[in-house]
PDB file of C-alpha atoms in Angstrom:
ATOM      1  CA  MET Z   1     -64.030  31.539  -7.851  1.00 49.00           C
ATOM      2  CA  PRO Z   2     -62.178  28.606  -6.301  1.00 50.00           C
ATOM      3  CA  PRO Z   3     -59.034  29.611  -4.448  1.00 51.00           C
ATOM      4  CA  ARG Z   4     -55.846  29.385  -6.432  1.00 53.00           C
ATOM      5  CA  PRO Z   5     -53.512  26.634  -5.222  1.00 50.00           C
ATOM      6  CA  ALA Z   6     -50.405  27.785  -3.443  1.00 49.00           C
ATOM      7  CA  PRO Z   7     -47.247  27.538  -5.534  1.00 47.00           C
ATOM      8  CA  GLN Z   8     -45.254  24.436  -4.779  1.00 46.00           C
ATOM      9  CA  ARG Z   9     -41.759  24.882  -3.347  1.00 42.00           C
ATOM     10  CA  ARG Z  10     -38.984  23.090  -5.131  1.00 42.00           C
ATOM     11  CA  ILE Z  11     -37.155  20.697  -2.841  1.00 38.00           C
ATOM     12  CA  PRO Z  12     -33.509  20.216  -3.779  1.00 38.00           C
ATOM     13  CA  SER Z  13     -32.428  16.723  -4.657  1.00 37.00           C
ATOM     14  CA  PRO Z  14     -30.670  14.937  -1.810  1.00 36.00           C
ATOM     15  CA  ILE Z  15     -27.955  13.793  -4.193  1.00 36.00           C
ATOM     16  CA  SER Z  16     -27.208  17.269  -5.490  1.00 35.00           C
ATOM     17  CA  SER Z  17     -27.317  18.862  -2.063  1.00 36.00           C
ATOM     18  CA  THR Z  18     -25.113  16.161  -0.612  1.00 35.00           C
ATOM     19  CA  SER Z  19     -22.602  16.495  -3.392  1.00 36.00           C
ATOM     20  CA  THR Z  20     -22.625  20.252  -3.004  1.00 36.00           C
ATOM     21  CA  ARG Z  21     -21.922  19.965   0.704  1.00 36.00           C
ATOM     22  CA  SER Z  22     -19.183  17.446   0.106  1.00 36.00           C
ATOM     23  CA  ARG Z  23     -17.531  19.661  -2.485  1.00 36.00           C
ATOM     24  CA  THR Z  24     -17.725  22.641  -0.163  1.00 37.00           C
ATOM     25  CA  THR Z  25     -16.296  20.662   2.724  1.00 37.00           C
ATOM     26  CA  ALA Z  26     -13.495  19.246   0.631  1.00 38.00           C
ATOM     27  CA  SER Z  27     -12.490  22.580  -0.814  1.00 37.00           C
ATOM     28  CA  SER Z  28     -12.161  25.151   1.920  1.00 38.00           C
ATOM     29  CA  GLY Z  29     -14.615  24.553   4.734  1.00 39.00           C
ATOM     30  CA  PRO Z  30     -13.629  24.244   8.378  1.00 37.00           C
ATOM     31  CA  ALA Z  31     -14.337  20.538   8.362  1.00 39.00           C
ATOM     32  CA  SER Z  32     -11.503  19.962   5.928  1.00 39.00           C
ATOM     33  CA  ARG Z  33      -9.061  21.304   8.463  1.00 39.00           C
ATOM     34  CA  SER Z  34     -10.032  18.703  11.036  1.00 39.00           C
ATOM     35  CA  ARG Z  35     -10.118  15.786   8.632  1.00 40.00           C
ATOM     36  CA  THR Z  36      -6.941  13.689   8.563  1.00 41.00           C
ATOM     37  CA  SER Z  37      -6.895  12.371   5.010  1.00 40.00           C
ATOM     38  CA  PRO Z  38      -3.471  10.752   4.549  1.00 42.00           C
ATOM     39  CA  THR Z  39      -1.086  11.789   1.822  1.00 44.00           C
ATOM     40  CA  PRO Z  40      -0.073   8.813  -0.333  1.00 40.00           C
ATOM     41  CA  PRO Z  41       3.312   7.560   0.927  1.00 42.00           C
ATOM     42  CA  ASP Z  42       4.881   7.575  -2.548  1.00 46.00           C
ATOM     43  CA  PRO Z  43       7.638  10.163  -2.355  1.00 45.00           C
ATOM     44  CA  ALA Z  44       8.343  10.699  -6.034  1.00 43.00           C
ATOM     45  CA  PRO Z  45       5.116  11.228  -8.055  1.00 48.00           C
ATOM     46  CA  SER Z  46       2.648  12.020  -5.280  1.00 51.00           C
ATOM     47  CA  ARG Z  47       3.041  15.807  -5.529  1.00 51.00           C
ATOM     48  CA  THR Z  48       2.196  15.873  -9.268  1.00 53.00           C
ATOM     49  CA  ARG Z  49      -0.597  13.347  -8.794  1.00 49.00           C
ATOM     50  CA  ALA Z  50      -2.184  15.454  -6.063  1.00 56.00           C
ATOM     51  CA  LEU Z  51      -2.099  18.554  -8.270  1.00 57.00           C
ATOM     52  CA  LEU Z  52      -3.597  16.718 -11.257  1.00 55.00           C
ATOM     53  CA  GLY Z  53      -6.232  15.187  -9.002  1.00 56.00           C
ATOM     54  CA  GLU Z  54      -7.419  18.617  -7.898  1.00 59.00           C
ATOM     55  CA  LEU Z  55      -7.406  19.986 -11.444  1.00 61.00           C
ATOM     56  CA  GLY Z  56      -9.099  17.136 -13.284  1.00 65.00           C
ATOM     57  CA  GLY Z  57     -10.121  14.346 -10.932  1.00 72.00           C
ATOM     58  CA  TRP Z  58      -8.523  10.999 -10.203  1.00 76.00           C
ATOM     59  CA  ARG Z  59      -8.665   9.567 -13.745  1.00 83.00           C
ATOM     60  CA  PRO Z  60      -6.182  12.030 -15.333  1.00 84.00           C
ATOM     61  CA  ALA Z  61      -3.913  11.597 -12.319  1.00 81.00           C
ATOM     62  CA  PHE Z  62      -3.833   7.810 -12.646  1.00 86.00           C
ATOM     63  CA  ALA Z  63      -3.429   8.061 -16.422  1.00 88.00           C
ATOM     64  CA  ALA Z  64      -0.471  10.418 -16.002  1.00 87.00           C
ATOM     65  CA  VAL Z  65       1.223   8.023 -13.581  1.00 89.00           C
ATOM     66  CA  GLY Z  66       0.689   5.169 -16.048  1.00 93.00           C
ATOM     67  CA  VAL Z  67       2.181   7.146 -18.937  1.00 95.00           C
ATOM     68  CA  LEU Z  68       5.168   8.189 -16.825  1.00 93.00           C
ATOM     69  CA  GLY Z  69       5.685   4.572 -15.823  1.00 94.00           C
ATOM     70  CA  LEU Z  70       5.793   3.501 -19.465  1.00 96.00           C
ATOM     71  CA  LEU Z  71       8.250   6.285 -20.273  1.00 96.00           C
ATOM     72  CA  ALA Z  72      10.458   5.239 -17.362  1.00 94.00           C
ATOM     73  CA  LEU Z  73      10.357   1.619 -18.534  1.00 95.00           C
ATOM     74  CA  ALA Z  74      11.351   2.648 -22.058  1.00 96.00           C
ATOM     75  CA  ALA Z  75      14.195   4.788 -20.720  1.00 94.00           C
ATOM     76  CA  LEU Z  76      15.482   1.906 -18.598  1.00 92.00           C
ATOM     77  CA  LEU Z  77      15.437  -0.485 -21.563  1.00 92.00           C
ATOM     78  CA  LEU Z  78      17.128   1.965 -23.933  1.00 93.00           C
ATOM     79  CA  LEU Z  79      19.599   3.820 -21.711  1.00 93.00           C
ATOM     80  CA  LEU Z  80      20.570   1.578 -18.803  1.00 88.00           C
ATOM     81  CA  PRO Z  81      23.488  -0.765 -19.561  1.00 88.00           C
ATOM     82  CA  PRO Z  82      23.168  -4.444 -18.668  1.00 84.00           C
ATOM     83  CA  LEU Z  83      23.830  -5.085 -14.993  1.00 77.00           C
ATOM     84  CA  PRO Z  84      24.258  -8.846 -14.553  1.00 77.00           C
ATOM     85  CA  PRO Z  85      24.460 -10.078 -10.947  1.00 70.00           C
ATOM     86  CA  THR Z  86      27.948 -10.728  -9.694  1.00 69.00           C
ATOM     87  CA  ARG Z  87      26.851 -13.721  -7.652  1.00 74.00           C
ATOM     88  CA  HIS Z  88      23.783 -15.781  -6.849  1.00 79.00           C
ATOM     89  CA  ILE Z  89      22.346 -15.175  -3.398  1.00 80.00           C
ATOM     90  CA  THR Z  90      19.931 -17.211  -1.334  1.00 82.00           C
ATOM     91  CA  PHE Z  91      17.541 -16.121   1.377  1.00 86.00           C
ATOM     92  CA  GLY Z  92      19.747 -17.675   4.042  1.00 85.00           C
ATOM     93  CA  GLN Z  93      22.607 -15.350   3.123  1.00 85.00           C
ATOM     94  CA  LEU Z  94      20.620 -12.258   4.149  1.00 90.00           C
ATOM     95  CA  PRO Z  95      20.504 -12.948   7.918  1.00 90.00           C
ATOM     96  CA  ALA Z  96      24.073 -14.247   7.703  1.00 90.00           C
ATOM     97  CA  LEU Z  97      25.195 -10.901   6.314  1.00 91.00           C
ATOM     98  CA  LEU Z  98      23.359  -9.094   9.087  1.00 89.00           C
ATOM     99  CA  ARG Z  99      25.106 -11.182  11.734  1.00 90.00           C
ATOM    100  CA  SER Z 100      28.579 -10.833  10.280  1.00 90.00           C
ATOM    101  CA  ASN Z 101      28.675  -7.217   9.048  1.00 90.00           C
ATOM    102  CA  ARG Z 102      28.349  -4.432  11.604  1.00 90.00           C
ATOM    103  CA  GLY Z 103      28.082  -1.731   8.950  1.00 90.00           C
ATOM    104  CA  VAL Z 104      25.166  -3.498   7.260  1.00 92.00           C
ATOM    105  CA  ARG Z 105      23.385  -3.849  10.607  1.00 93.00           C
ATOM    106  CA  ALA Z 106      23.841  -0.154  11.284  1.00 93.00           C
ATOM    107  CA  GLY Z 107      22.668   0.733   7.775  1.00 94.00           C
ATOM    108  CA  VAL Z 108      19.499  -1.345   8.109  1.00 95.00           C
ATOM    109  CA  LEU Z 109      18.757   0.271  11.481  1.00 96.00           C
ATOM    110  CA  VAL Z 110      19.340   3.776  10.098  1.00 96.00           C
ATOM    111  CA  THR Z 111      17.083   2.948   7.143  1.00 96.00           C
ATOM    112  CA  PHE Z 112      14.299   1.894   9.475  1.00 97.00           C
ATOM    113  CA  LEU Z 113      14.586   4.963  11.703  1.00 97.00           C
ATOM    114  CA  VAL Z 114      14.878   7.558   8.935  1.00 97.00           C
ATOM    115  CA  VAL Z 115      12.184   6.164   6.637  1.00 97.00           C
ATOM    116  CA  THR Z 116       9.767   5.407   9.475  1.00 97.00           C
ATOM    117  CA  GLY Z 117      10.260   8.926  10.801  1.00 96.00           C
ATOM    118  CA  GLN Z 118       9.754  10.379   7.338  1.00 96.00           C
ATOM    119  CA  PHE Z 119       6.455   8.634   6.672  1.00 97.00           C
ATOM    120  CA  THR Z 120       5.176   9.064  10.203  1.00 97.00           C
ATOM    121  CA  ALA Z 121       5.210  12.767   9.409  1.00 96.00           C
ATOM    122  CA  TYR Z 122       4.714  12.911   5.640  1.00 95.00           C
ATOM    123  CA  THR Z 123       1.653  10.667   5.411  1.00 94.00           C
ATOM    124  CA  PHE Z 124      -0.346  13.350   7.245  1.00 93.00           C
ATOM    125  CA  VAL Z 125       1.427  16.446   5.959  1.00 94.00           C
ATOM    126  CA  ARG Z 126      -1.768  17.925   4.513  1.00 93.00           C
ATOM    127  CA  PRO Z 127      -3.659  18.346   7.820  1.00 93.00           C
ATOM    128  CA  VAL Z 128      -0.477  19.655   9.438  1.00 94.00           C
ATOM    129  CA  LEU Z 129      -0.079  22.323   6.771  1.00 94.00           C
ATOM    130  CA  GLN Z 130      -3.732  23.305   7.084  1.00 94.00           C
ATOM    131  CA  ASP Z 131      -4.134  23.111  10.873  1.00 92.00           C
ATOM    132  CA  VAL Z 132      -0.761  24.393  12.051  1.00 93.00           C
ATOM    133  CA  SER Z 133       0.549  26.522   9.189  1.00 93.00           C
ATOM    134  CA  GLY Z 134      -2.884  27.783   8.177  1.00 93.00           C
ATOM    135  CA  ILE Z 135      -2.276  27.115   4.480  1.00 93.00           C
ATOM    136  CA  ASP Z 136      -5.402  26.991   2.343  1.00 91.00           C
ATOM    137  CA  ALA Z 137      -6.228  23.567   0.942  1.00 88.00           C
ATOM    138  CA  ALA Z 138      -6.155  24.914  -2.606  1.00 86.00           C
ATOM    139  CA  TYR Z 139      -2.404  25.567  -2.346  1.00 90.00           C
ATOM    140  CA  VAL Z 140      -1.289  22.361  -0.635  1.00 91.00           C
ATOM    141  CA  SER Z 141      -0.859  20.355  -3.846  1.00 87.00           C
ATOM    142  CA  THR Z 142       1.272  23.078  -5.410  1.00 90.00           C
ATOM    143  CA  LEU Z 143       3.460  23.168  -2.321  1.00 94.00           C
ATOM    144  CA  LEU Z 144       3.854  19.389  -2.439  1.00 93.00           C
ATOM    145  CA  LEU Z 145       4.984  19.713  -6.044  1.00 91.00           C
ATOM    146  CA  GLY Z 146       7.626  22.160  -4.834  1.00 94.00           C
ATOM    147  CA  TYR Z 147       8.564  19.626  -2.158  1.00 95.00           C
ATOM    148  CA  GLY Z 148       9.197  17.067  -4.897  1.00 93.00           C
ATOM    149  CA  VAL Z 149      11.333  19.458  -6.940  1.00 95.00           C
ATOM    150  CA  ALA Z 150      13.382  20.274  -3.839  1.00 95.00           C
ATOM    151  CA  GLY Z 151      13.825  16.537  -3.275  1.00 94.00           C
ATOM    152  CA  VAL Z 152      15.305  16.109  -6.761  1.00 93.00           C
ATOM    153  CA  VAL Z 153      17.774  18.917  -6.009  1.00 94.00           C
ATOM    154  CA  GLY Z 154      18.706  17.304  -2.707  1.00 92.00           C
ATOM    155  CA  ASN Z 155      19.285  13.995  -4.462  1.00 91.00           C
ATOM    156  CA  PHE Z 156      21.863  15.530  -6.781  1.00 90.00           C
ATOM    157  CA  LEU Z 157      23.517  17.538  -4.020  1.00 88.00           C
ATOM    158  CA  SER Z 158      24.056  14.483  -1.826  1.00 84.00           C
ATOM    159  CA  GLY Z 159      25.139  12.088  -4.552  1.00 73.00           C
ATOM    160  CA  ALA Z 160      28.796  13.086  -4.529  1.00 69.00           C
ATOM    161  CA  ARG Z 161      29.147  13.253  -0.734  1.00 76.00           C
ATOM    162  CA  GLY Z 162      29.961  10.579   1.806  1.00 81.00           C
ATOM    163  CA  ALA Z 163      27.039   8.532   3.043  1.00 85.00           C
ATOM    164  CA  HIS Z 164      27.903   8.913   6.713  1.00 87.00           C
ATOM    165  CA  ARG Z 165      28.201  12.704   6.677  1.00 89.00           C
ATOM    166  CA  THR Z 166      25.119  13.109   4.510  1.00 91.00           C
ATOM    167  CA  LEU Z 167      22.873  10.926   6.671  1.00 93.00           C
ATOM    168  CA  LEU Z 168      24.089  12.580   9.849  1.00 94.00           C
ATOM    169  CA  THR Z 169      23.348  16.015   8.386  1.00 93.00           C
ATOM    170  CA  VAL Z 170      20.000  14.952   6.920  1.00 95.00           C
ATOM    171  CA  SER Z 171      18.697  13.267  10.065  1.00 96.00           C
ATOM    172  CA  ALA Z 172      19.773  16.193  12.244  1.00 96.00           C
ATOM    173  CA  CYS Z 173      18.169  18.735   9.891  1.00 96.00           C
ATOM    174  CA  LEU Z 174      14.953  16.734   9.651  1.00 97.00           C
ATOM    175  CA  THR Z 175      14.769  16.533  13.433  1.00 97.00           C
ATOM    176  CA  VAL Z 176      14.689  20.327  13.567  1.00 97.00           C
ATOM    177  CA  ILE Z 177      12.424  20.770  10.528  1.00 97.00           C
ATOM    178  CA  LEU Z 178       9.771  18.295  11.661  1.00 97.00           C
ATOM    179  CA  THR Z 179       9.728  19.783  15.139  1.00 97.00           C
ATOM    180  CA  LEU Z 180       9.272  23.318  13.815  1.00 97.00           C
ATOM    181  CA  ILE Z 181       6.608  22.427  11.260  1.00 96.00           C
ATOM    182  CA  ALA Z 182       4.560  20.847  14.055  1.00 95.00           C
ATOM    183  CA  VAL Z 183       4.594  23.904  16.319  1.00 94.00           C
ATOM    184  CA  LEU Z 184       5.390  26.991  14.227  1.00 94.00           C
ATOM    185  CA  PRO Z 185       2.300  28.727  12.780  1.00 93.00           C
ATOM    186  CA  GLY Z 186       2.181  30.821   9.635  1.00 94.00           C
ATOM    187  CA  ALA Z 187       1.911  30.081   5.927  1.00 94.00           C
ATOM    188  CA  VAL Z 188       5.357  31.482   5.142  1.00 95.00           C
ATOM    189  CA  ALA Z 189       7.002  29.361   7.828  1.00 95.00           C
ATOM    190  CA  GLY Z 190       5.116  26.259   6.694  1.00 95.00           C
ATOM    191  CA  THR Z 191       6.129  26.812   3.069  1.00 95.00           C
ATOM    192  CA  VAL Z 192       9.809  27.351   3.858  1.00 96.00           C
ATOM    193  CA  LEU Z 193       9.933  24.355   6.189  1.00 97.00           C
ATOM    194  CA  LEU Z 194       8.201  22.102   3.653  1.00 96.00           C
ATOM    195  CA  LEU Z 195      10.686  22.999   0.920  1.00 96.00           C
ATOM    196  CA  ALA Z 196      13.599  22.506   3.321  1.00 96.00           C
ATOM    197  CA  TRP Z 197      12.075  19.153   4.274  1.00 97.00           C
ATOM    198  CA  GLY Z 198      12.018  18.048   0.638  1.00 96.00           C
ATOM    199  CA  LEU Z 199      15.586  19.236   0.060  1.00 95.00           C
ATOM    200  CA  ALA Z 200      16.895  17.351   3.090  1.00 95.00           C
ATOM    201  CA  TYR Z 201      15.006  14.105   2.505  1.00 95.00           C
ATOM    202  CA  GLY Z 202      16.047  14.056  -1.152  1.00 93.00           C
ATOM    203  CA  GLY Z 203      19.483  12.860  -0.073  1.00 91.00           C
ATOM    204  CA  VAL Z 204      18.258   9.859   1.910  1.00 94.00           C
ATOM    205  CA  SER Z 205      17.821   7.144  -0.726  1.00 92.00           C
ATOM    206  CA  VAL Z 206      21.120   7.633  -2.544  1.00 92.00           C
ATOM    207  CA  SER Z 207      23.027   7.917   0.756  1.00 92.00           C
ATOM    208  CA  LEU Z 208      21.494   4.745   2.153  1.00 93.00           C
ATOM    209  CA  GLN Z 209      22.395   2.856  -1.027  1.00 92.00           C
ATOM    210  CA  ARG Z 210      25.953   4.161  -0.858  1.00 91.00           C
ATOM    211  CA  TRP Z 211      26.165   3.150   2.823  1.00 92.00           C
ATOM    212  CA  MET Z 212      25.188  -0.427   2.035  1.00 92.00           C
ATOM    213  CA  LEU Z 213      27.429  -0.757  -1.025  1.00 90.00           C
ATOM    214  CA  VAL Z 214      30.484   0.538   0.836  1.00 89.00           C
ATOM    215  CA  SER Z 215      29.692  -1.578   3.885  1.00 89.00           C
ATOM    216  CA  ALA Z 216      29.524  -4.821   1.911  1.00 89.00           C
ATOM    217  CA  PRO Z 217      31.308  -4.387  -1.439  1.00 86.00           C
ATOM    218  CA  ALA Z 218      31.557  -8.144  -1.927  1.00 84.00           C
ATOM    219  CA  SER Z 219      27.853  -8.711  -1.173  1.00 86.00           C
ATOM    220  CA  ALA Z 220      26.230  -5.749  -2.906  1.00 85.00           C
ATOM    221  CA  GLU Z 221      23.093  -7.636  -3.965  1.00 87.00           C
ATOM    222  CA  ALA Z 222      22.395  -9.006  -0.494  1.00 90.00           C
ATOM    223  CA  ALA Z 223      23.135  -5.695   1.227  1.00 91.00           C
ATOM    224  CA  THR Z 224      20.891  -3.657  -1.059  1.00 90.00           C
ATOM    225  CA  SER Z 225      18.164  -6.295  -0.792  1.00 91.00           C
ATOM    226  CA  LEU Z 226      18.165  -5.870   2.971  1.00 93.00           C
ATOM    227  CA  MET Z 227      18.014  -2.100   2.604  1.00 94.00           C
ATOM    228  CA  VAL Z 228      15.120  -2.182   0.120  1.00 94.00           C
ATOM    229  CA  ALA Z 229      13.159  -4.653   2.255  1.00 94.00           C
ATOM    230  CA  MET Z 230      13.594  -2.493   5.351  1.00 96.00           C
ATOM    231  CA  PHE Z 231      12.782   0.654   3.365  1.00 96.00           C
ATOM    232  CA  ASN Z 232       9.384  -0.700   2.309  1.00 96.00           C
ATOM    233  CA  LEU Z 233       8.645  -2.090   5.762  1.00 96.00           C
ATOM    234  CA  ALA Z 234       9.462   1.316   7.242  1.00 97.00           C
ATOM    235  CA  ILE Z 235       7.048   3.071   4.860  1.00 96.00           C
ATOM    236  CA  ALA Z 236       4.195   0.930   6.187  1.00 96.00           C
ATOM    237  CA  ALA Z 237       5.362   1.294   9.787  1.00 96.00           C
ATOM    238  CA  GLY Z 238       5.578   5.067   9.446  1.00 96.00           C
ATOM    239  CA  ALA Z 239       2.116   5.379   7.953  1.00 95.00           C
ATOM    240  CA  LEU Z 240       0.726   3.236  10.782  1.00 96.00           C
ATOM    241  CA  ALA Z 241       2.550   5.211  13.470  1.00 96.00           C
ATOM    242  CA  GLY Z 242       1.405   8.501  11.972  1.00 95.00           C
ATOM    243  CA  GLY Z 243      -2.186   7.341  11.848  1.00 95.00           C
ATOM    244  CA  LEU Z 244      -2.110   6.240  15.461  1.00 96.00           C
ATOM    245  CA  ALA Z 245      -0.562   9.558  16.494  1.00 95.00           C
ATOM    246  CA  VAL Z 246      -3.143  11.626  14.614  1.00 94.00           C
ATOM    247  CA  ASP Z 247      -6.112   9.553  15.803  1.00 94.00           C
ATOM    248  CA  GLY Z 248      -4.930   9.322  19.392  1.00 93.00           C
ATOM    249  CA  ILE Z 249      -3.455  12.798  19.896  1.00 94.00           C
ATOM    250  CA  SER Z 250      -3.565  15.372  17.077  1.00 93.00           C
ATOM    251  CA  ALA Z 251      -2.170  16.125  13.641  1.00 94.00           C
ATOM    252  CA  PRO Z 252       1.018  17.827  14.953  1.00 95.00           C
ATOM    253  CA  ALA Z 253       1.849  14.657  16.877  1.00 96.00           C
ATOM    254  CA  ALA Z 254       2.778  12.949  13.592  1.00 96.00           C
ATOM    255  CA  PRO Z 255       5.727  15.219  12.687  1.00 96.00           C
ATOM    256  CA  LEU Z 256       6.790  15.321  16.333  1.00 97.00           C
ATOM    257  CA  GLY Z 257       6.944  11.523  16.358  1.00 96.00           C
ATOM    258  CA  GLY Z 258       8.875  11.624  13.100  1.00 96.00           C
ATOM    259  CA  ALA Z 259      11.319  14.115  14.629  1.00 97.00           C
ATOM    260  CA  ALA Z 260      11.959  11.756  17.548  1.00 97.00           C
ATOM    261  CA  LEU Z 261      12.812   8.927  15.159  1.00 97.00           C
ATOM    262  CA  MET Z 262      15.092  11.216  13.146  1.00 97.00           C
ATOM    263  CA  LEU Z 263      16.912  12.098  16.361  1.00 97.00           C
ATOM    264  CA  LEU Z 264      17.446   8.403  17.064  1.00 96.00           C
ATOM    265  CA  ALA Z 265      18.746   7.969  13.514  1.00 96.00           C
ATOM    266  CA  ALA Z 266      21.221  10.823  13.990  1.00 95.00           C
ATOM    267  CA  GLY Z 267      22.415   9.224  17.211  1.00 94.00           C
ATOM    268  CA  THR Z 268      22.880   5.874  15.469  1.00 94.00           C
ATOM    269  CA  VAL Z 269      24.935   7.420  12.664  1.00 94.00           C
ATOM    270  CA  TRP Z 270      27.025   9.366  15.166  1.00 92.00           C
ATOM    271  CA  ALA Z 271      27.657   6.256  17.279  1.00 89.00           C
ATOM    272  CA  THR Z 272      28.750   4.376  14.166  1.00 86.00           C
ATOM    273  CA  SER Z 273      31.211   7.167  13.429  1.00 79.00           C
ATOM    274  CA  ILE Z 274      32.609   7.011  16.963  1.00 81.00           C
ATOM    275  CA  ARG Z 275      33.190   3.256  16.675  1.00 78.00           C
ATOM    276  CA  ARG Z 276      34.931   3.710  13.351  1.00 71.00           C
ATOM    277  CA  ARG Z 277      37.198   6.416  14.712  1.00 70.00           C
ATOM    278  CA  SER Z 278      37.999   4.549  17.913  1.00 70.00           C
ATOM    279  CA  GLY Z 279      40.050   2.007  16.007  1.00 54.00           C
ATOM    280  CA  ARG Z 280      37.659  -0.943  16.137  1.00 51.00           C
ATOM    281  CA  THR Z 281      37.568  -1.006  12.345  1.00 46.00           C
ATOM    282  CA  ASP Z 282      40.394  -1.430   9.865  1.00 48.00           C
ATOM    283  CA  GLY Z 283      39.037   0.949   7.215  1.00 46.00           C
ATOM    284  CA  ALA Z 284      35.899   2.361   5.675  1.00 42.00           C
ATOM    285  CA  GLY Z 285      35.644   0.013   2.730  1.00 44.00           C
ATOM    286  CA  GLN Z 286      36.660  -3.304   4.278  1.00 44.00           C
ATOM    287  CA  THR Z 287      34.932  -3.583   7.624  1.00 45.00           C
ATOM    288  CA  GLY Z 288      31.454  -2.431   6.951  1.00 50.00           C
ATOM    289  CA  HIS Z 289      31.502   1.243   7.767  1.00 52.00           C
ATOM    290  CA  PRO Z 290      30.884   3.945   5.214  1.00 52.00           C
ATOM    291  CA  ALA Z 291      33.006   7.017   4.823  1.00 47.00           C
TER     292      ALA Z 291
END
């Protein structure tokens, strides 16, 4: 009888094996802890989007953001009263306001330092939580959702307080928080610090707006335009600085760099307070210094 042929071994498809490896790596493998995939620098919906992305892929996440955007647009049209501009401004008035108003200059500088420091650290918060705190990747999105909720609470807590005191407190607290989250191991410590981070940073936007409005009550549109422009520039600058720190040094270098910028912001706010108290100004509302 002729010999029976040997049974053929089934060779797995390269596509399936590659996708299996990629899923394993992305979920909980060691490689995921050394990969520095940036967190989207959108402070409000990014926590929910990250959680939806892990549960159902990117399409439900993008669809949810689109639906929420439509709901926000409808709420603005139905609930927000008309806010006509008090005066027409030109581009040339923006640098003129910077030159003439010390409080606006200080507010723009504080905006740059705080927001750049925030996004230097926050853009790469995921690898920091995994590498330093040892938090499993499956729980990071849930923790970021908690970060967002804490930010909403911080926004309400800071709304009724003076801009100067709030920003001084926030920048000082974030200096400590970002330093600790970069060096302190442990999942419990990382979780507590992340929630405290969200609570503290939640007061930044409303305090910066109040700073600019009080500094230039007669030029509110120009002052807030300068703040918004610097805010967006600082987001990009922070993401770039964080990427350079992570690529050139390590993941913990990003929050440490952010902490250094927060310390500079605290010093700027404190110096502004000293000038105001030394008698160089005539009052909080008229000379460009917030209360």
